[in-house]
mmCIF file of C-alpha atoms in Angstrom:
data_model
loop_
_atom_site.group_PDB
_atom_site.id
_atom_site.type_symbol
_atom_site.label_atom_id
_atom_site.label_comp_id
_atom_site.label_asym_id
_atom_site.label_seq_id
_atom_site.Cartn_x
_atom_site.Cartn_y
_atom_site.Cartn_z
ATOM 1 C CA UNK A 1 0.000 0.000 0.000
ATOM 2 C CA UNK A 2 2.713 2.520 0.958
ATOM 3 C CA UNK A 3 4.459 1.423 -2.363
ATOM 4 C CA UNK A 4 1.813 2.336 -3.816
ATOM 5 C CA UNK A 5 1.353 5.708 -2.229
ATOM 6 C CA UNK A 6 4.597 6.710 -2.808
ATOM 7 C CA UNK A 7 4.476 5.794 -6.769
ATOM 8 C CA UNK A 8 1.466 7.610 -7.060
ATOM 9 C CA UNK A 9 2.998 10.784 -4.928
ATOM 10 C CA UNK A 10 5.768 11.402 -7.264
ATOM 11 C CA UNK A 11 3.803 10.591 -10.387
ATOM 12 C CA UNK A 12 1.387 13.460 -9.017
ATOM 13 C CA UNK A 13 4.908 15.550 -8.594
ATOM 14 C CA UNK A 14 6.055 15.018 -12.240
ATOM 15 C CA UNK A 15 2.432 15.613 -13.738
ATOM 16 C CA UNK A 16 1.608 18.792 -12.051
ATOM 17 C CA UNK A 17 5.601 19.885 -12.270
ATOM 18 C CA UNK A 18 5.051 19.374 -16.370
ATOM 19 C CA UNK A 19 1.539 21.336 -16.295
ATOM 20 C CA UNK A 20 3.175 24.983 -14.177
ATOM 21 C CA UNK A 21 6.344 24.174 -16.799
ATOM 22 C CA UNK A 22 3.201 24.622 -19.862
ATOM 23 C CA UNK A 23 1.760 27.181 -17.936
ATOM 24 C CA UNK A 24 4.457 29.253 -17.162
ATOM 25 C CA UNK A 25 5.923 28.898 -20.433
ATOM 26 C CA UNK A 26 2.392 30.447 -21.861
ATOM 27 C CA UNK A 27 1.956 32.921 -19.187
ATOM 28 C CA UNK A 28 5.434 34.386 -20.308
ATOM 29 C CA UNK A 29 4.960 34.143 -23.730
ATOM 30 C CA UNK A 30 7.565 32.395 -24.218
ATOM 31 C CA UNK A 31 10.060 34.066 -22.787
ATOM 32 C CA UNK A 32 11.628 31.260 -20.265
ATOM 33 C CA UNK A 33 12.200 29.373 -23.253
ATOM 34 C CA UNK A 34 13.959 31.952 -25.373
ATOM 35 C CA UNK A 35 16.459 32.310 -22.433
ATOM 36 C CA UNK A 36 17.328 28.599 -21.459
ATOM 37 C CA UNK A 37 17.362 28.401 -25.497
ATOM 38 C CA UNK A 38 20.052 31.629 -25.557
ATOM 39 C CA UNK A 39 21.837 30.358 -22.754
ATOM 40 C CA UNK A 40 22.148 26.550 -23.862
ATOM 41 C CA UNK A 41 23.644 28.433 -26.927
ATOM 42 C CA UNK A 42 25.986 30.052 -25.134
ATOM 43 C CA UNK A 43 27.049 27.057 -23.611
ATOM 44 C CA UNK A 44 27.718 25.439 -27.291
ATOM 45 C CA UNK A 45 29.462 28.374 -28.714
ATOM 46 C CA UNK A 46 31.767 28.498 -25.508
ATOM 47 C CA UNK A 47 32.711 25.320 -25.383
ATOM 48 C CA UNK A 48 33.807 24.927 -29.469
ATOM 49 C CA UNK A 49 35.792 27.977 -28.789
ATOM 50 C CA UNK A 50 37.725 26.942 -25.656
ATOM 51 C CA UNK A 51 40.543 27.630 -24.608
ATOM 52 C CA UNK A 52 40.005 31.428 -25.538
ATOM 53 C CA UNK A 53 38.933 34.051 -23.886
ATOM 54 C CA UNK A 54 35.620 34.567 -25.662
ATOM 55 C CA UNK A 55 34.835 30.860 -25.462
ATOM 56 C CA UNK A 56 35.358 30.845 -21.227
ATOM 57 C CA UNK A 57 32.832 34.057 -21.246
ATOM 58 C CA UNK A 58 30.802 32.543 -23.375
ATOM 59 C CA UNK A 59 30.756 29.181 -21.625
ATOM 60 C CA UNK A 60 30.127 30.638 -18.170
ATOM 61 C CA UNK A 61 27.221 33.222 -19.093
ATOM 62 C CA UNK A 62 25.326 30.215 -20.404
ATOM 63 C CA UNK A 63 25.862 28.203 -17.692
ATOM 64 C CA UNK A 64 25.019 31.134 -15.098
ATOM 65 C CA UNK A 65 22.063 32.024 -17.332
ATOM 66 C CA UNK A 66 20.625 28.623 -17.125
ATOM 67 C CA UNK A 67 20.788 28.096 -13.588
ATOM 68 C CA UNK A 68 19.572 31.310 -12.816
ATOM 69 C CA UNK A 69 16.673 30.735 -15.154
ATOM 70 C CA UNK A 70 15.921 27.493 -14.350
ATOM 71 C CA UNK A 71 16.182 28.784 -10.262
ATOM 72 C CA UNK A 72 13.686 31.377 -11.051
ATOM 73 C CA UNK A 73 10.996 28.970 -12.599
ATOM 74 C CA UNK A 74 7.551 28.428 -10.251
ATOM 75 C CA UNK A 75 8.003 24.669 -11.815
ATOM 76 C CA UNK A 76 11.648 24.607 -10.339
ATOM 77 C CA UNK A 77 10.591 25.909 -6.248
ATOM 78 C CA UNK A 78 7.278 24.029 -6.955
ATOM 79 C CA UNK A 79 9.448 20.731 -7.503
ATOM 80 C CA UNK A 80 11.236 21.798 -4.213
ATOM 81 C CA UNK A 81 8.173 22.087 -2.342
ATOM 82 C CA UNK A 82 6.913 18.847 -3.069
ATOM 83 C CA UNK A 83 10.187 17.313 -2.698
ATOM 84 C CA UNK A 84 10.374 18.137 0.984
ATOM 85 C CA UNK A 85 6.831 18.047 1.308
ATOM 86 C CA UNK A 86 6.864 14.207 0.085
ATOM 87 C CA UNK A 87 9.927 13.382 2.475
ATOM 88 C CA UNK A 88 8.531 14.978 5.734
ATOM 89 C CA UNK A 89 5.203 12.506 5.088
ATOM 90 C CA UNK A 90 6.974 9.630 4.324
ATOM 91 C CA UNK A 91 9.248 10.025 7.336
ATOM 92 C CA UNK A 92 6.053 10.693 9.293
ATOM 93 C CA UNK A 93 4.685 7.246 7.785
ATOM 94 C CA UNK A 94 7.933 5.495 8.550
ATOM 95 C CA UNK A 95 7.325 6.247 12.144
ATOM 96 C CA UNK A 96 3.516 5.577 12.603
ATOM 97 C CA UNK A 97 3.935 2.274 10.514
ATOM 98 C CA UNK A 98 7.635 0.999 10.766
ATOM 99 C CA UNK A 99 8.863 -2.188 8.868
ATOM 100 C CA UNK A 100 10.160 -5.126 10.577
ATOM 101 C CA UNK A 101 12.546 -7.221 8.993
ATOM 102 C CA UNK A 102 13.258 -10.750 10.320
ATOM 103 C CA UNK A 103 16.478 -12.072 8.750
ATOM 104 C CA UNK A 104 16.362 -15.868 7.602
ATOM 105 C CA UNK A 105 19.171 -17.532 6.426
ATOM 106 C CA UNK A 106 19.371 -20.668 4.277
ATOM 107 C CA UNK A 107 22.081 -22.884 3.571
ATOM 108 C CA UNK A 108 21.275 -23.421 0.075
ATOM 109 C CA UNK A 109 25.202 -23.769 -1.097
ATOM 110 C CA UNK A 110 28.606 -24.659 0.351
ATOM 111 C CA UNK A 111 30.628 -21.396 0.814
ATOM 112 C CA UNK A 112 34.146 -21.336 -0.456
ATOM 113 C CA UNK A 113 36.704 -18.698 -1.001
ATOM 114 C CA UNK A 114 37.109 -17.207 -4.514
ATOM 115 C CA UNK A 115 39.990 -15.056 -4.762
ATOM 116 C CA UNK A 116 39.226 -11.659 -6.395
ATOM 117 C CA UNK A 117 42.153 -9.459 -8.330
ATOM 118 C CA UNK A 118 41.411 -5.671 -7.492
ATOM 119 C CA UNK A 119 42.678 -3.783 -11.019
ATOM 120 C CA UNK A 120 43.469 -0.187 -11.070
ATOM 121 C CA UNK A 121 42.113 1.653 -14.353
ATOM 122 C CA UNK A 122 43.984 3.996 -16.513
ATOM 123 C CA UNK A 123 41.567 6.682 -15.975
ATOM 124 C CA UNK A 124 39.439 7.338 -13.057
ATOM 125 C CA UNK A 125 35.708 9.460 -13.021
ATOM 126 C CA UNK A 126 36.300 13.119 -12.726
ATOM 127 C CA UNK A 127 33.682 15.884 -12.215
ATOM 128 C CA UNK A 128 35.655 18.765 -13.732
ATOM 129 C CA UNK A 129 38.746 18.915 -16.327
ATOM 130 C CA UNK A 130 40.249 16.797 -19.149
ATOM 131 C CA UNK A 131 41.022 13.220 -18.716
ATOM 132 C CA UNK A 132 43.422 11.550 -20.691
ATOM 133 C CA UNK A 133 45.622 7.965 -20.809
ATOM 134 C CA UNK A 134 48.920 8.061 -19.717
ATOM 135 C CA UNK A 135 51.329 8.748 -22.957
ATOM 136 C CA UNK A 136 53.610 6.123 -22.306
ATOM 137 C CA UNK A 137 52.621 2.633 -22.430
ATOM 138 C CA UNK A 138 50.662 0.996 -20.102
ATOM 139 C CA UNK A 139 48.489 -1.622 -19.059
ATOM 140 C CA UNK A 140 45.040 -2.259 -20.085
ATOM 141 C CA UNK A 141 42.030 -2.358 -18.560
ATOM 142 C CA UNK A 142 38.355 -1.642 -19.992
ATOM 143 C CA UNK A 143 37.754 2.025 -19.565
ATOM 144 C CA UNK A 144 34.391 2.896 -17.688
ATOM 145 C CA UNK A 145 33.989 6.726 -16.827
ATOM 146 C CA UNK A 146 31.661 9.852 -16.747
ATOM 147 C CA UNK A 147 32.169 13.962 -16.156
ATOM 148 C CA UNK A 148 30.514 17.077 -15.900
ATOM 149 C CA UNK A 149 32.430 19.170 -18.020
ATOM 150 C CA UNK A 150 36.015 18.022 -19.691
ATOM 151 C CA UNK A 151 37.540 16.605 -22.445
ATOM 152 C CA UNK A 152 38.649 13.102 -22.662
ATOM 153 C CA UNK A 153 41.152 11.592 -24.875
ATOM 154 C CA UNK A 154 42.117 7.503 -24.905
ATOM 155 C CA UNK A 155 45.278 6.498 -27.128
ATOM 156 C CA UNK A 156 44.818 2.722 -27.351
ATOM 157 C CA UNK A 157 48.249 2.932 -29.193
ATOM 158 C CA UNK A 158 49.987 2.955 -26.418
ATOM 159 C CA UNK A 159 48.956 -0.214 -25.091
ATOM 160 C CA UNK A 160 48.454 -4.183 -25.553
ATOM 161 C CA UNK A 161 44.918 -4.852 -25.966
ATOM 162 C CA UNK A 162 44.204 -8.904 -25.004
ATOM 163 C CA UNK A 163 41.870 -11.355 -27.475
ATOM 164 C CA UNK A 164 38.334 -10.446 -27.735
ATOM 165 C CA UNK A 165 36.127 -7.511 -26.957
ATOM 166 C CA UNK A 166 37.931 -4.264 -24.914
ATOM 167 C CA UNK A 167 35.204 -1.856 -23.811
ATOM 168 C CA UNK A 168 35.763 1.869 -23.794
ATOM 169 C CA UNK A 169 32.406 3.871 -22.106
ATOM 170 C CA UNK A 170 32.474 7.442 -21.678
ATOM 171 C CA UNK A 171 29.272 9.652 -20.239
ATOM 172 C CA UNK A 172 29.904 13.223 -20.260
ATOM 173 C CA UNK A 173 28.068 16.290 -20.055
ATOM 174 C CA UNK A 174 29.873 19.000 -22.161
ATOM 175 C CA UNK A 175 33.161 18.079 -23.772
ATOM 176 C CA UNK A 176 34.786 16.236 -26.167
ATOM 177 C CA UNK A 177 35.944 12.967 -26.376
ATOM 178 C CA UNK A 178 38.809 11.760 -29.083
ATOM 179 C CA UNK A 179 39.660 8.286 -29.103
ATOM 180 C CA UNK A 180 42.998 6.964 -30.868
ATOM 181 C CA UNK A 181 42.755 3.337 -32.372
ATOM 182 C CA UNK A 182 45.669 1.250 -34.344
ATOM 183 C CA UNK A 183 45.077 0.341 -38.154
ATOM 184 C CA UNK A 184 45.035 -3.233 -37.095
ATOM 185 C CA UNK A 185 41.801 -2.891 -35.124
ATOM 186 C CA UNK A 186 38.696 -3.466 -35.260
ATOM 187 C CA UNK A 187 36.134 -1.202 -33.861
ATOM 188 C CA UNK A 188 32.274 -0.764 -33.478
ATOM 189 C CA UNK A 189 31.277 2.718 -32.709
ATOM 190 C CA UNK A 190 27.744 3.188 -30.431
ATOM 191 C CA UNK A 191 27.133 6.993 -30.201
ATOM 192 C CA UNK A 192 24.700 9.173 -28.543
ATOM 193 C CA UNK A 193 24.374 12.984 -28.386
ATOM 194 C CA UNK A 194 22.201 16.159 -28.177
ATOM 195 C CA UNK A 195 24.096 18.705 -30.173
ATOM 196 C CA UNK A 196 27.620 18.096 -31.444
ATOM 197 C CA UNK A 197 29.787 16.662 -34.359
ATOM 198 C CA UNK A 198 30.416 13.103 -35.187
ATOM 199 C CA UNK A 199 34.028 12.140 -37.094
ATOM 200 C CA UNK A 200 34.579 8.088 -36.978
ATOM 201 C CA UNK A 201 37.537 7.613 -39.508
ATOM 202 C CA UNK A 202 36.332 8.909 -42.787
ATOM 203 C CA UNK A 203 32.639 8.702 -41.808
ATOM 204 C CA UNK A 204 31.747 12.697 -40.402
ATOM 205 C CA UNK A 205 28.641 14.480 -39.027
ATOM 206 C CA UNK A 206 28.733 17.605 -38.441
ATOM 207 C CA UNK A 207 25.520 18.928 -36.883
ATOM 208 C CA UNK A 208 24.573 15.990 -34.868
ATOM 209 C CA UNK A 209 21.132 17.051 -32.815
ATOM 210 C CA UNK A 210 19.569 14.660 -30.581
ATOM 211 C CA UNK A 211 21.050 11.776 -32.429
ATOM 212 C CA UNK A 212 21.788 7.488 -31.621
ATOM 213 C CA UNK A 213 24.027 6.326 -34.066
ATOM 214 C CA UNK A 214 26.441 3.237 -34.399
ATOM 215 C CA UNK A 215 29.216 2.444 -36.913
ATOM 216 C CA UNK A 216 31.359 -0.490 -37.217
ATOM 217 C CA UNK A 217 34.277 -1.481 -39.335
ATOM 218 C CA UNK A 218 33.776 -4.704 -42.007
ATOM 219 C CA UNK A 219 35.894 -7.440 -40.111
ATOM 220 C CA UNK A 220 34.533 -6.085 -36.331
ATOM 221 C CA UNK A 221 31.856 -9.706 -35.789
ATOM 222 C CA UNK A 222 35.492 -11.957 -36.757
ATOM 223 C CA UNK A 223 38.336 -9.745 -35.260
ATOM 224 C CA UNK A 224 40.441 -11.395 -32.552
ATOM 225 C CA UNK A 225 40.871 -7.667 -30.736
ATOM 226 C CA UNK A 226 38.585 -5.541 -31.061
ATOM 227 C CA UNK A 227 37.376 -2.668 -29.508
ATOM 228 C CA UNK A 228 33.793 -1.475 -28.357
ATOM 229 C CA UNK A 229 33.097 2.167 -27.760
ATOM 230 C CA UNK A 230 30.016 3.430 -26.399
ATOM 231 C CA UNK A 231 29.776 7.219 -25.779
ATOM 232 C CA UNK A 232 27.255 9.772 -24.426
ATOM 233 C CA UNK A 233 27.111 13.369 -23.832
ATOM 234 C CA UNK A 234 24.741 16.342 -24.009
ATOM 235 C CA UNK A 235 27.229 18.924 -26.113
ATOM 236 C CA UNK A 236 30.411 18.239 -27.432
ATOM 237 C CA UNK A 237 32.126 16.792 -30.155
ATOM 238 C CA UNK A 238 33.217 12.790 -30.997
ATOM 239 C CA UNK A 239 36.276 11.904 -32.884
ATOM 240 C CA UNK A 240 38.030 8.269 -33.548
ATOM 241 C CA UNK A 241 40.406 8.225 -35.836
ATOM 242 C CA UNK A 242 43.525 5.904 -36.816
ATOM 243 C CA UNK A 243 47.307 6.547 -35.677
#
């Protein structure tokens, strides 16, 4: 029952968050969507012209403009409200009807030890700034990160990939991500973005909006290394390319 009440309380949240969104949005004519729209511009222009100066301005006013706007929204406090509206009752819940939990065990299996081999990766998840493999060689491991904002570049040149599939995922918010692969391997390609370019070897998209797409090389299903890249990100632009 509770379960139940709580699906239903933030189904109620999301419904009547999405109707003040409409309703604002008509009530201003508009207007809060021409600003998140200028400042989520901003944002793009900014970040294809970083390093420079312009690009940093530009880059920051977006994202100041969009939080600000965003901030300012009756959706955005209304969402807040409910939020700690919907946490107060269900801690008041929690204490009229608490849960009991009575452990039970069952020997279904014999236990036995199975050592485990902790392996450090290359690169590690960071909120803010670029991320990159080291340039000399090292050892490899499947790469598995995400950001906020920051560029990320793999060289898989400069190490020995083993037989069969080596993953590389990368989730990012704004930044780009170019990823170095050697002539003798394989590669599949699985690609999602909002607004950015696309460059896999000689394949290139540049205006990419709100786009899934996938590309793999001819001998990718029969390869004995290979390498599988899967990549998301909101703005910014993908590039794989040979060395």
């Amino acid at each position: 029952m509770f379960n139940r009440l709580r699906s239903d309380g933030i189904s109620w949240i999301i419904l009547i968050g999405t109707l003040l969104i409409l309703l604002e949005v008509s009530f201003y004519d508009g207007g809060v969507l021409v600003f998140l729209s200028i400042a989520a511009f901003c944002i793009y222009i900014g970040r294809k012209k970083l390093p420079s100066t312009v690009g940093k301005i530009l880059l920051w006013f977006g994202i100041i403009s969009l939080a600000v706007n965003i901030f300012n929204t009756v959706a955005f406090k209304f969402l807040l409200f409910a939020i700690l509206l919907f946490i107060i009752v269900r801690f008041a819940d929690s204490k009229k009807h608490p849960k009991y939990i009575n452990p039970t065990i069952k020997e279904t299996f014999t236990h036995t030890s199975e050592p485990l081999v902790m392996k450090k990766s290359a690169l590690q998840n960071e909120w803010f700034g670029p991320k990159r493999t080291p340039e000399d060689v090292y050892e490899w491991n499947d790469i598995n990160i995400q950001g906020v904002i920051g560029d990320s570049v793999i060289d898989i040149g400069n190490t020995v990939l083993p037989k069969g599939t080596s993953v590389v995922s990368i989730r990012n918010i704004l930044g780009n991500i170019e990823i170095l692969i050697p002539y003798d391997v394989e590669v599949s390609v699985h690609h999602s973005v909002l607004a950015g370019s696309i460059e896999v070897f000689e394949e290139v998209e540049p205006k990419a909006i709100n786009q899934s797409l996938y590309y793999q090389t001819p001998g990718y299903d029969t390869a004995v290394q290979r390498v599988k890249i899967v990549t998301s990100m909101w703005i910014g632009d993908l590039e794989v390319k040979r060395i």
